[in-house]
mmCIF file of C-alpha atoms in Angstrom:
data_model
loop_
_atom_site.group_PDB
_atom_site.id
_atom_site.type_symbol
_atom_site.label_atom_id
_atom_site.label_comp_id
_atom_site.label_asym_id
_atom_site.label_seq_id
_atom_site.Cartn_x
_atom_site.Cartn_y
_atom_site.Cartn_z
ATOM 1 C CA UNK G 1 60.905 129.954 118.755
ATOM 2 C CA UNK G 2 61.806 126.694 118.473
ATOM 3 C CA UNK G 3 62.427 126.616 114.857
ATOM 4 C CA UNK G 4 64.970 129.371 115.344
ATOM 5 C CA UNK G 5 67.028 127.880 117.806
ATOM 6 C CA UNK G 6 66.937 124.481 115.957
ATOM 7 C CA UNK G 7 68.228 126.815 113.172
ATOM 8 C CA UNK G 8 71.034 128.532 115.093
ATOM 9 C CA UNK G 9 72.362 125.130 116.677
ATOM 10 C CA UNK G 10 72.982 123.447 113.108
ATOM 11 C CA UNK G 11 74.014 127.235 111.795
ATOM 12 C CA UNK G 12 76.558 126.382 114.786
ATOM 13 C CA UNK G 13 77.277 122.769 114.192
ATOM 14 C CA UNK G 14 78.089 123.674 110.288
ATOM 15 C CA UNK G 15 80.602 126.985 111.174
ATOM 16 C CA UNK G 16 82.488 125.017 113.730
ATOM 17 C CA UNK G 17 84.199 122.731 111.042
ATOM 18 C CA UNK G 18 84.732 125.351 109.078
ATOM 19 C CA UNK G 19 86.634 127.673 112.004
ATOM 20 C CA UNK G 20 88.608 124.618 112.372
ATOM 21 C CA UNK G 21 90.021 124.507 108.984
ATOM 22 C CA UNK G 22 91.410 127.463 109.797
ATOM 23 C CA UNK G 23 92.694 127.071 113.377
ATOM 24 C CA UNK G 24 94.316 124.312 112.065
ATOM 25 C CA UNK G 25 95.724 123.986 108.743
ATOM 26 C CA UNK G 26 97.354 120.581 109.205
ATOM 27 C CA UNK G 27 93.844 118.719 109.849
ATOM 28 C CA UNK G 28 92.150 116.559 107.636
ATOM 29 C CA UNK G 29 92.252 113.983 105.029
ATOM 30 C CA UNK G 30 95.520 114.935 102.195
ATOM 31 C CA UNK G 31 96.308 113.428 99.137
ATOM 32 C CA UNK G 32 99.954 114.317 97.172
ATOM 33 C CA UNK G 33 101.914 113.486 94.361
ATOM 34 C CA UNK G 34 105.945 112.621 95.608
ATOM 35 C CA UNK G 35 109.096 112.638 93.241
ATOM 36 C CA UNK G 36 112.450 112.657 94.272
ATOM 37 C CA UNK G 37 116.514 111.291 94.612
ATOM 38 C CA UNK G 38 116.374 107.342 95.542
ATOM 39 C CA UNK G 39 119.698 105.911 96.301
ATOM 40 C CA UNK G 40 120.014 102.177 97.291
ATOM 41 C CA UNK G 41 122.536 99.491 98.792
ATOM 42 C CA UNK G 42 123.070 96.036 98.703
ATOM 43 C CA UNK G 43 125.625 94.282 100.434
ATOM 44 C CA UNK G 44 127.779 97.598 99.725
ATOM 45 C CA UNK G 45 126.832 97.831 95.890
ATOM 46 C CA UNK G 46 124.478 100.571 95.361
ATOM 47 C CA UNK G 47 122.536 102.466 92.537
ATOM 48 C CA UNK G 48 121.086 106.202 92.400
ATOM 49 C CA UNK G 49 117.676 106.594 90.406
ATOM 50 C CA UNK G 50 114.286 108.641 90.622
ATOM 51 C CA UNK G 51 111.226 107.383 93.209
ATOM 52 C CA UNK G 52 107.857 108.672 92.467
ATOM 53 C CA UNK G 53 104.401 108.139 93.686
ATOM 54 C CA UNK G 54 101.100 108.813 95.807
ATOM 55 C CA UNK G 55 100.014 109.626 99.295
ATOM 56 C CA UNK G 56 97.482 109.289 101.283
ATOM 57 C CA UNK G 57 96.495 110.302 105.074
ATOM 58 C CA UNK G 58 94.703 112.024 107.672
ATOM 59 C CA UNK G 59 95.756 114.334 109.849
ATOM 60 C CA UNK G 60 94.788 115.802 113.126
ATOM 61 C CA UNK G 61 95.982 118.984 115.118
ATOM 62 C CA UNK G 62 95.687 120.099 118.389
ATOM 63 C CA UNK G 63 97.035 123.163 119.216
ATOM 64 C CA UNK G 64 100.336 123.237 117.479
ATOM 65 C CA UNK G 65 100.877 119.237 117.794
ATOM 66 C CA UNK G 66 99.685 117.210 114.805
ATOM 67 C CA UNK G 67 99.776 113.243 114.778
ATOM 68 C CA UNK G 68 98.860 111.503 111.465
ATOM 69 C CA UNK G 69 98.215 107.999 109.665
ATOM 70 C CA UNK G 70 99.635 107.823 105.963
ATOM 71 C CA UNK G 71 100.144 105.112 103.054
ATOM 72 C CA UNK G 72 102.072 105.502 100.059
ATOM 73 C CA UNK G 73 102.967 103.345 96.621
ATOM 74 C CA UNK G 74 105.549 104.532 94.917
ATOM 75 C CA UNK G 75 107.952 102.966 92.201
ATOM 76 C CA UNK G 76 112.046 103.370 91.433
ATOM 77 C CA UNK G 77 114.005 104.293 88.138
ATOM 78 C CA UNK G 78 117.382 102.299 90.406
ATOM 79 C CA UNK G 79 118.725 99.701 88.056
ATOM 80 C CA UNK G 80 122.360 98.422 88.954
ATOM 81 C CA UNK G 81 123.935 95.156 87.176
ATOM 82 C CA UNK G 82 127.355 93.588 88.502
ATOM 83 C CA UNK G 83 129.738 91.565 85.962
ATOM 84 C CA UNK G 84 131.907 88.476 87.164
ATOM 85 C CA UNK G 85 129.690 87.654 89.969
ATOM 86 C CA UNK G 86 130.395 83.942 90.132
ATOM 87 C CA UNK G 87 131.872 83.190 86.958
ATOM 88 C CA UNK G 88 134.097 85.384 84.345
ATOM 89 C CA UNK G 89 131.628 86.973 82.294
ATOM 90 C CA UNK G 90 128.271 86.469 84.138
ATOM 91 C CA UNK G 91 126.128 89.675 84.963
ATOM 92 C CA UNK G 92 123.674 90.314 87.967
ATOM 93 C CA UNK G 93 121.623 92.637 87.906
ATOM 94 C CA UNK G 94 119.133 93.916 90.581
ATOM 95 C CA UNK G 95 115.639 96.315 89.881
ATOM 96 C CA UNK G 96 114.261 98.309 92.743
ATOM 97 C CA UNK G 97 110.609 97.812 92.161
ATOM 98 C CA UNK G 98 107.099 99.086 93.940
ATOM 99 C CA UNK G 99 107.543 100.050 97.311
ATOM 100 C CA UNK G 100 104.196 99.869 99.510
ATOM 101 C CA UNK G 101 104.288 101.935 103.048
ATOM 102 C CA UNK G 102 102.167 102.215 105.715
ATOM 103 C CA UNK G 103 102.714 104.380 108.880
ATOM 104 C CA UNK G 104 102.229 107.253 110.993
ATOM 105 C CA UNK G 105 103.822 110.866 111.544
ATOM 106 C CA UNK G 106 103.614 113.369 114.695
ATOM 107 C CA UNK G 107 105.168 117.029 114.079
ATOM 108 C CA UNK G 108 105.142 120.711 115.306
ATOM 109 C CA UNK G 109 103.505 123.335 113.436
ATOM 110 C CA UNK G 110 105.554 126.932 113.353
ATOM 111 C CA UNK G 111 103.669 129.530 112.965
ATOM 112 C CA UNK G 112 100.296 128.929 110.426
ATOM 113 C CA UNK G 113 101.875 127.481 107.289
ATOM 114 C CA UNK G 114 105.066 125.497 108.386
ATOM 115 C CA UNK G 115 105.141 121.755 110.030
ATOM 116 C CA UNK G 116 107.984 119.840 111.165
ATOM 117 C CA UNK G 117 107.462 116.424 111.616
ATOM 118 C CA UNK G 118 108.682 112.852 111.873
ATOM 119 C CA UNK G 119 107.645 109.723 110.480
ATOM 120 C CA UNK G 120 108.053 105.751 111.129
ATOM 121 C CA UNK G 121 106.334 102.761 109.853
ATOM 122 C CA UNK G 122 106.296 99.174 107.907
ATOM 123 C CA UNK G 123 107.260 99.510 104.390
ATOM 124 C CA UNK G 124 107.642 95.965 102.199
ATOM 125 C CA UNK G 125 109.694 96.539 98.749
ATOM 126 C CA UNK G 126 110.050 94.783 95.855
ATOM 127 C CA UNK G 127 113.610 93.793 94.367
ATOM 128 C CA UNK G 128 113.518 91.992 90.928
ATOM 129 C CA UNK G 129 117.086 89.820 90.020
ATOM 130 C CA UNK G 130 118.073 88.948 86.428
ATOM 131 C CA UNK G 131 121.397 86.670 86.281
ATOM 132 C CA UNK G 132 122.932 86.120 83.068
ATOM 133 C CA UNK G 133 125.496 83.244 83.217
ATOM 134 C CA UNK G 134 128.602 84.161 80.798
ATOM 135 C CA UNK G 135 129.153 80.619 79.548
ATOM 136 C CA UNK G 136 127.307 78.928 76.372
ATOM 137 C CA UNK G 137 123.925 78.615 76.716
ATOM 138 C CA UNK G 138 121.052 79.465 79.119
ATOM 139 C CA UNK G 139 120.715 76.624 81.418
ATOM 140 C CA UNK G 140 122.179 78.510 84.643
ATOM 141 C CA UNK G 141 119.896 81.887 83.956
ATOM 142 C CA UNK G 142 117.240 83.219 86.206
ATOM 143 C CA UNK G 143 114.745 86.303 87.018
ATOM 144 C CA UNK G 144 112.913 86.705 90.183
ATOM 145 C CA UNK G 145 111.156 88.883 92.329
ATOM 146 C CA UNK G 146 111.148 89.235 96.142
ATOM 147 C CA UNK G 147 109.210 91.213 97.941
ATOM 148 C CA UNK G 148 110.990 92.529 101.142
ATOM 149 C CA UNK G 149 109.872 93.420 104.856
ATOM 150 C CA UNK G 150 111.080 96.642 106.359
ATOM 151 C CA UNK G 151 111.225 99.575 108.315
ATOM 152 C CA UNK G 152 110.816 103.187 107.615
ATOM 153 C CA UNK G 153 111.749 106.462 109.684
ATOM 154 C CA UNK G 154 112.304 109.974 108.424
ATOM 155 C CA UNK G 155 111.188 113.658 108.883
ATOM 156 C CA UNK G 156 110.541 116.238 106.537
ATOM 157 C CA UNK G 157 108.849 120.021 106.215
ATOM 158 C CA UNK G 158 105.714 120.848 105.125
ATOM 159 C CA UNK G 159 104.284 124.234 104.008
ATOM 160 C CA UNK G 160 100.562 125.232 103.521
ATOM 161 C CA UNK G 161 100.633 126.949 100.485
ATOM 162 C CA UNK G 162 96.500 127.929 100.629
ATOM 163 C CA UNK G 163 93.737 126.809 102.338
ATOM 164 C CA UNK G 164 93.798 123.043 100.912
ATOM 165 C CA UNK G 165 97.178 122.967 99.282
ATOM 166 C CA UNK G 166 100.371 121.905 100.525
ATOM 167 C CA UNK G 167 104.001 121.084 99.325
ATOM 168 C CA UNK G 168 106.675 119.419 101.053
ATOM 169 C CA UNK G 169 110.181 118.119 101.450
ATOM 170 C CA UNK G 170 111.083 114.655 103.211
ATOM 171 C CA UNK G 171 114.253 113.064 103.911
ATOM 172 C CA UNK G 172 113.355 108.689 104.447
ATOM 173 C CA UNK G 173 115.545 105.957 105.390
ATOM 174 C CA UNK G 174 113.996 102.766 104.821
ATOM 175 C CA UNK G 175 116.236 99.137 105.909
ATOM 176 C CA UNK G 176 114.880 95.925 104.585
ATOM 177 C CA UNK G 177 115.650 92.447 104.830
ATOM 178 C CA UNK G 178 119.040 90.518 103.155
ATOM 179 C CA UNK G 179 121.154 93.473 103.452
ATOM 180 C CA UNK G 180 119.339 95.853 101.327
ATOM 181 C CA UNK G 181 118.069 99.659 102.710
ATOM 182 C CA UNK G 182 117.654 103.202 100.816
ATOM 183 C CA UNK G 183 117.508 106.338 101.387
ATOM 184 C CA UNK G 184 115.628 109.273 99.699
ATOM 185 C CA UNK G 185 114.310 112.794 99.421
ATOM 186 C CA UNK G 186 111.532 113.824 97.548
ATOM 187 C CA UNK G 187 109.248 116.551 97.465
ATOM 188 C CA UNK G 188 105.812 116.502 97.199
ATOM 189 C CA UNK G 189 102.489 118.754 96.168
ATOM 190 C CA UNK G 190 99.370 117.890 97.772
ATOM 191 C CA UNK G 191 95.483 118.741 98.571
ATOM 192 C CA UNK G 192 94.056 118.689 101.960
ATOM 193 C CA UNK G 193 90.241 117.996 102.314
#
């Protein structure tokens, strides 16, 4: 007797995780794949160019809230040069680079396969500069990189496509240090586990 109610409690244990996948379809570790429209400014000059990139999180949902931890790396086609920066003939030119993010989302889901959410956190990009002085020689030319501190909000849509897939559109706004911020939408594909 025993035996068979050892065997029904871990028949139990097993089946609950499973009824929870699909009470809640916004639970659980996801991973995705994000492309999208990345538009930046710096000290009012800006560029347009692709972002791209992975996700990470975990999710949890109760009911129809759901509160979740993500990180992301991404990179940035934006590439903008300005002539006669200092002297006649002199180009600046400024790279978006990797952009590393780290923060957390809270949302609504509507009806089984839809969330709305929002989304905030620390995000720290990096900008690389390339000045070309326009006189003879090279003496006055320099390339750096700087990574910069900053802060991330946004909200998007989400969609459960299956049982473990997802896509999903997000609008971000992300404002850095010296004057420099972006904003983007992407959409993204993803697996939940």
């Amino acid at each position: 007797m025993r035996k068979y109610l050892l065997a029904a409690l871990l028949a139990g244990t097993f089946a609950i995780p499973a009824m929870a996948q699909d009470t809640a379809p916004f639970s659980g570790v996801r991973v995705e794949g994000i492309v999208g429209y990345d538009t930046t400014d710096v000290e009012g000059e800006g560029s347009d160019g692709v972002t791209y990139g992975a996700q990470v999180g975990y999710d949890f949902q109760s009911g129809g809230a759901v509160f979740g931890i993500e990180a992301e790396a991404s990179d940035s086609t934006v590439d903008e040069c300005v002539d006669d920066v200092d002297v006649l003939g002199d180009t600046l030119c400024a790279q978006a680079g990797r952009d590393l993010y780290v923060g957390g989302r809270a949302g609504a889901a509507i009806g089984d396969n839809v969330l709305v959410y929002g989304k905030a956190g620390y995000t720290n990009g990096r900008i690389d500069l390339d000045y070309e002085d326009g006189t003879a020689g090279t003496a006055n030319d320099f390339d750096v990189g700087e990574n910069l501190d900053g802060v991330r909000v946004g909200g998007g849509l989400e969609f459960a496509l299956g049982p473990n897939s997802y896509a999903k559109t997000e609008y971000r706004y992300s404002n850095y240090e010296q004057g420099f911020d972006r904003h983007q939408v992407v959409a993204g594909f993803g697996f939940r586990f």
